[in-house]
mmCIF file of C-alpha atoms in Angstrom:
data_model
loop_
_atom_site.group_PDB
_atom_site.id
_atom_site.type_symbol
_atom_site.label_atom_id
_atom_site.label_comp_id
_atom_site.label_asym_id
_atom_site.label_seq_id
_atom_site.Cartn_x
_atom_site.Cartn_y
_atom_site.Cartn_z
ATOM 1 C CA UNK E 1 32.638 -56.027 7.706
ATOM 2 C CA UNK E 2 29.548 -57.437 6.052
ATOM 3 C CA UNK E 3 27.865 -55.444 3.272
ATOM 4 C CA UNK E 4 24.303 -54.240 3.961
ATOM 5 C CA UNK E 5 21.666 -56.077 2.090
ATOM 6 C CA UNK E 6 19.835 -54.507 -0.843
ATOM 7 C CA UNK E 7 16.694 -54.308 1.230
ATOM 8 C CA UNK E 8 18.389 -52.282 4.024
ATOM 9 C CA UNK E 9 19.925 -49.862 1.501
ATOM 10 C CA UNK E 10 16.562 -49.302 -0.173
ATOM 11 C CA UNK E 11 14.873 -48.542 3.172
ATOM 12 C CA UNK E 12 17.610 -46.100 4.190
ATOM 13 C CA UNK E 13 17.365 -44.272 0.863
ATOM 14 C CA UNK E 14 13.607 -43.916 1.205
ATOM 15 C CA UNK E 15 14.058 -42.344 4.618
ATOM 16 C CA UNK E 16 16.707 -39.954 3.306
ATOM 17 C CA UNK E 17 14.477 -38.946 0.403
ATOM 18 C CA UNK E 18 11.587 -38.215 2.785
ATOM 19 C CA UNK E 19 13.806 -35.987 4.959
ATOM 20 C CA UNK E 20 15.205 -34.147 1.925
ATOM 21 C CA UNK E 21 11.682 -33.617 0.576
ATOM 22 C CA UNK E 22 10.537 -32.200 3.907
ATOM 23 C CA UNK E 23 13.456 -29.759 4.071
ATOM 24 C CA UNK E 24 13.133 -28.616 0.453
ATOM 25 C CA UNK E 25 9.337 -28.264 0.638
ATOM 26 C CA UNK E 26 9.628 -26.007 3.711
ATOM 27 C CA UNK E 27 12.060 -23.777 1.831
ATOM 28 C CA UNK E 28 9.857 -23.693 -1.268
ATOM 29 C CA UNK E 29 6.720 -22.939 0.792
ATOM 30 C CA UNK E 30 8.523 -20.056 2.519
ATOM 31 C CA UNK E 31 9.623 -18.616 -0.824
ATOM 32 C CA UNK E 32 6.141 -19.035 -2.305
ATOM 33 C CA UNK E 33 4.326 -17.352 0.598
ATOM 34 C CA UNK E 34 6.963 -14.619 0.712
ATOM 35 C CA UNK E 35 6.458 -13.951 -3.004
ATOM 36 C CA UNK E 36 2.693 -13.822 -2.578
ATOM 37 C CA UNK E 37 2.968 -11.369 0.313
ATOM 38 C CA UNK E 38 5.418 -9.214 -1.660
ATOM 39 C CA UNK E 39 2.911 -9.112 -4.516
ATOM 40 C CA UNK E 40 0.109 -8.123 -2.139
ATOM 41 C CA UNK E 41 2.351 -5.446 -0.600
ATOM 42 C CA UNK E 42 3.123 -3.926 -4.002
ATOM 43 C CA UNK E 43 -0.529 -4.176 -5.045
ATOM 44 C CA UNK E 44 -1.684 -2.401 -1.879
ATOM 45 C CA UNK E 45 0.833 0.413 -2.363
ATOM 46 C CA UNK E 46 -0.189 0.830 -6.005
ATOM 47 C CA UNK E 47 -3.916 0.818 -5.156
ATOM 48 C CA UNK E 48 -3.509 3.456 -2.445
ATOM 49 C CA UNK E 49 -1.280 5.705 -4.556
ATOM 50 C CA UNK E 50 -3.729 5.502 -7.493
ATOM 51 C CA UNK E 51 -6.666 6.377 -5.242
ATOM 52 C CA UNK E 52 -4.705 9.314 -3.772
ATOM 53 C CA UNK E 53 -4.077 10.557 -7.332
ATOM 54 C CA UNK E 54 -7.792 10.280 -8.108
ATOM 55 C CA UNK E 55 -8.647 12.298 -4.994
ATOM 56 C CA UNK E 56 -6.050 14.953 -5.867
ATOM 57 C CA UNK E 57 -7.414 15.143 -9.412
ATOM 58 C CA UNK E 58 -10.949 15.549 -8.028
ATOM 59 C CA UNK E 59 -9.885 18.379 -5.691
ATOM 60 C CA UNK E 60 -7.776 20.034 -8.405
ATOM 61 C CA UNK E 61 -10.739 20.205 -10.787
ATOM 62 C CA UNK E 62 -13.394 21.178 -8.198
ATOM 63 C CA UNK E 63 -14.619 24.757 -8.476
ATOM 64 C CA UNK E 64 -14.537 25.157 -4.702
ATOM 65 C CA UNK E 65 -13.047 23.050 -1.929
ATOM 66 C CA UNK E 66 -15.109 22.772 1.219
ATOM 67 C CA UNK E 67 -16.073 20.099 3.723
ATOM 68 C CA UNK E 68 -18.277 18.264 1.178
ATOM 69 C CA UNK E 69 -15.443 18.041 -1.386
ATOM 70 C CA UNK E 70 -12.982 16.913 1.293
ATOM 71 C CA UNK E 71 -15.416 14.186 2.412
ATOM 72 C CA UNK E 72 -15.820 13.055 -1.218
ATOM 73 C CA UNK E 73 -12.040 13.036 -1.725
ATOM 74 C CA UNK E 74 -11.640 10.941 1.452
ATOM 75 C CA UNK E 75 -14.175 8.438 0.038
ATOM 76 C CA UNK E 76 -12.215 8.348 -3.228
ATOM 77 C CA UNK E 77 -9.035 7.445 -1.352
ATOM 78 C CA UNK E 78 -10.677 4.789 0.804
ATOM 79 C CA UNK E 79 -13.237 3.235 -1.556
ATOM 80 C CA UNK E 80 -12.263 4.338 -5.058
ATOM 81 C CA UNK E 81 -15.681 5.930 -5.544
ATOM 82 C CA UNK E 82 -18.025 8.384 -3.856
ATOM 83 C CA UNK E 83 -20.115 5.523 -2.434
ATOM 84 C CA UNK E 84 -19.119 3.929 0.853
ATOM 85 C CA UNK E 85 -21.292 0.872 0.208
ATOM 86 C CA UNK E 86 -18.510 -0.847 -1.701
ATOM 87 C CA UNK E 87 -15.620 -2.667 -0.071
ATOM 88 C CA UNK E 88 -12.589 -0.516 0.741
ATOM 89 C CA UNK E 89 -9.731 -0.617 -1.760
ATOM 90 C CA UNK E 90 -7.396 -1.872 0.966
ATOM 91 C CA UNK E 91 -8.219 -2.895 4.520
ATOM 92 C CA UNK E 92 -5.194 -0.877 5.635
ATOM 93 C CA UNK E 93 -6.984 2.379 4.689
ATOM 94 C CA UNK E 94 -9.609 1.881 7.381
ATOM 95 C CA UNK E 95 -7.093 1.152 10.142
ATOM 96 C CA UNK E 96 -7.033 3.655 12.987
ATOM 97 C CA UNK E 97 -3.375 4.581 12.445
ATOM 98 C CA UNK E 98 -3.869 5.594 8.787
ATOM 99 C CA UNK E 99 -4.264 9.334 8.186
ATOM 100 C CA UNK E 100 -5.678 10.758 4.968
ATOM 101 C CA UNK E 101 -4.996 14.492 4.837
ATOM 102 C CA UNK E 102 -5.536 17.261 2.318
ATOM 103 C CA UNK E 103 -4.114 20.699 1.603
ATOM 104 C CA UNK E 104 -5.485 23.123 -0.985
ATOM 105 C CA UNK E 105 -5.368 26.912 -1.356
ATOM 106 C CA UNK E 106 -8.534 27.121 0.809
ATOM 107 C CA UNK E 107 -8.272 24.112 3.165
ATOM 108 C CA UNK E 108 -5.356 22.388 4.925
ATOM 109 C CA UNK E 109 -5.108 19.741 7.649
ATOM 110 C CA UNK E 110 -1.540 18.537 7.006
ATOM 111 C CA UNK E 111 0.819 19.468 9.868
ATOM 112 C CA UNK E 112 3.536 21.849 8.748
ATOM 113 C CA UNK E 113 1.539 23.020 5.725
ATOM 114 C CA UNK E 114 -0.728 26.022 5.379
ATOM 115 C CA UNK E 115 -3.134 27.218 2.745
ATOM 116 C CA UNK E 116 -0.628 29.923 1.852
ATOM 117 C CA UNK E 117 2.008 27.273 1.075
ATOM 118 C CA UNK E 118 -0.354 25.975 -1.647
ATOM 119 C CA UNK E 119 -0.888 29.329 -3.386
ATOM 120 C CA UNK E 120 1.230 31.036 -6.021
ATOM 121 C CA UNK E 121 3.817 28.292 -6.216
ATOM 122 C CA UNK E 122 6.422 29.207 -8.838
ATOM 123 C CA UNK E 123 6.635 26.763 -11.736
ATOM 124 C CA UNK E 124 9.583 26.643 -14.134
ATOM 125 C CA UNK E 125 8.663 28.039 -17.538
ATOM 126 C CA UNK E 126 5.403 29.558 -16.306
ATOM 127 C CA UNK E 127 4.204 32.217 -13.930
ATOM 128 C CA UNK E 128 2.692 30.762 -10.764
ATOM 129 C CA UNK E 129 0.088 28.143 -9.946
ATOM 130 C CA UNK E 130 -1.913 26.946 -6.972
ATOM 131 C CA UNK E 131 -1.421 23.386 -5.721
ATOM 132 C CA UNK E 132 -3.472 20.588 -4.214
ATOM 133 C CA UNK E 133 -1.878 17.944 -1.988
ATOM 134 C CA UNK E 134 -3.272 14.595 -0.842
ATOM 135 C CA UNK E 135 -1.234 12.684 1.727
ATOM 136 C CA UNK E 136 -1.745 9.186 3.111
ATOM 137 C CA UNK E 137 0.463 8.463 6.118
ATOM 138 C CA UNK E 138 0.673 5.865 8.863
ATOM 139 C CA UNK E 139 -0.368 3.140 6.415
ATOM 140 C CA UNK E 140 0.663 -0.237 7.839
ATOM 141 C CA UNK E 141 0.591 -3.405 5.723
ATOM 142 C CA UNK E 142 -1.750 -6.087 7.077
ATOM 143 C CA UNK E 143 -0.110 -9.405 6.271
ATOM 144 C CA UNK E 144 -1.908 -12.709 5.693
ATOM 145 C CA UNK E 145 1.174 -14.436 7.074
ATOM 146 C CA UNK E 146 2.203 -12.365 10.108
ATOM 147 C CA UNK E 147 4.782 -14.986 11.038
ATOM 148 C CA UNK E 148 6.728 -14.173 7.871
ATOM 149 C CA UNK E 149 5.929 -10.492 7.260
ATOM 150 C CA UNK E 150 4.875 -8.145 10.049
ATOM 151 C CA UNK E 151 5.086 -4.520 11.018
ATOM 152 C CA UNK E 152 5.731 -3.071 7.562
ATOM 153 C CA UNK E 153 4.926 0.638 7.552
ATOM 154 C CA UNK E 154 4.627 2.396 4.192
ATOM 155 C CA UNK E 155 6.332 5.747 3.882
ATOM 156 C CA UNK E 156 3.857 8.622 3.426
ATOM 157 C CA UNK E 157 2.257 8.764 -0.014
ATOM 158 C CA UNK E 158 1.955 12.388 -1.193
ATOM 159 C CA UNK E 159 0.411 13.578 -4.439
ATOM 160 C CA UNK E 160 0.686 17.179 -5.680
ATOM 161 C CA UNK E 161 -1.359 18.513 -8.590
ATOM 162 C CA UNK E 162 -1.862 22.035 -9.925
ATOM 163 C CA UNK E 163 -5.269 23.525 -9.107
ATOM 164 C CA UNK E 164 -7.288 24.214 -12.230
ATOM 165 C CA UNK E 165 -8.423 27.827 -12.444
#
């Protein structure tokens, strides 16, 4: 059997290298885009939980809690400030399925909770305290690469803080 010439071997190797490069680059691109989406997912969760804490802190330090304070707290969760002229913290917060709910000793719209469940809550090492709760539920991650990551639903984010007297 005759040996292939040096020219034929060189051409075959170039073709094999091109195929290997194509396969490896697809794998690397998938890992890179997956890592980017994971980072965005974690960033979105962190942003929403921080804004829910800010809203709970606002309600906990408000002298009274009425419809105006609830509206301001909702703006804090969605925009990070009391102004709605800025861009939302996360596009997911403005989606129709996302619910931002509040419960305080004087106001409650969270199913299964009542205003009485927020009052006189026993705390270890102290007497009793009133609580404020902010809950973000139904938050679904909006992926930039829906072919790779789709349909991720965050578990409800709940923040409890003691109401300042």
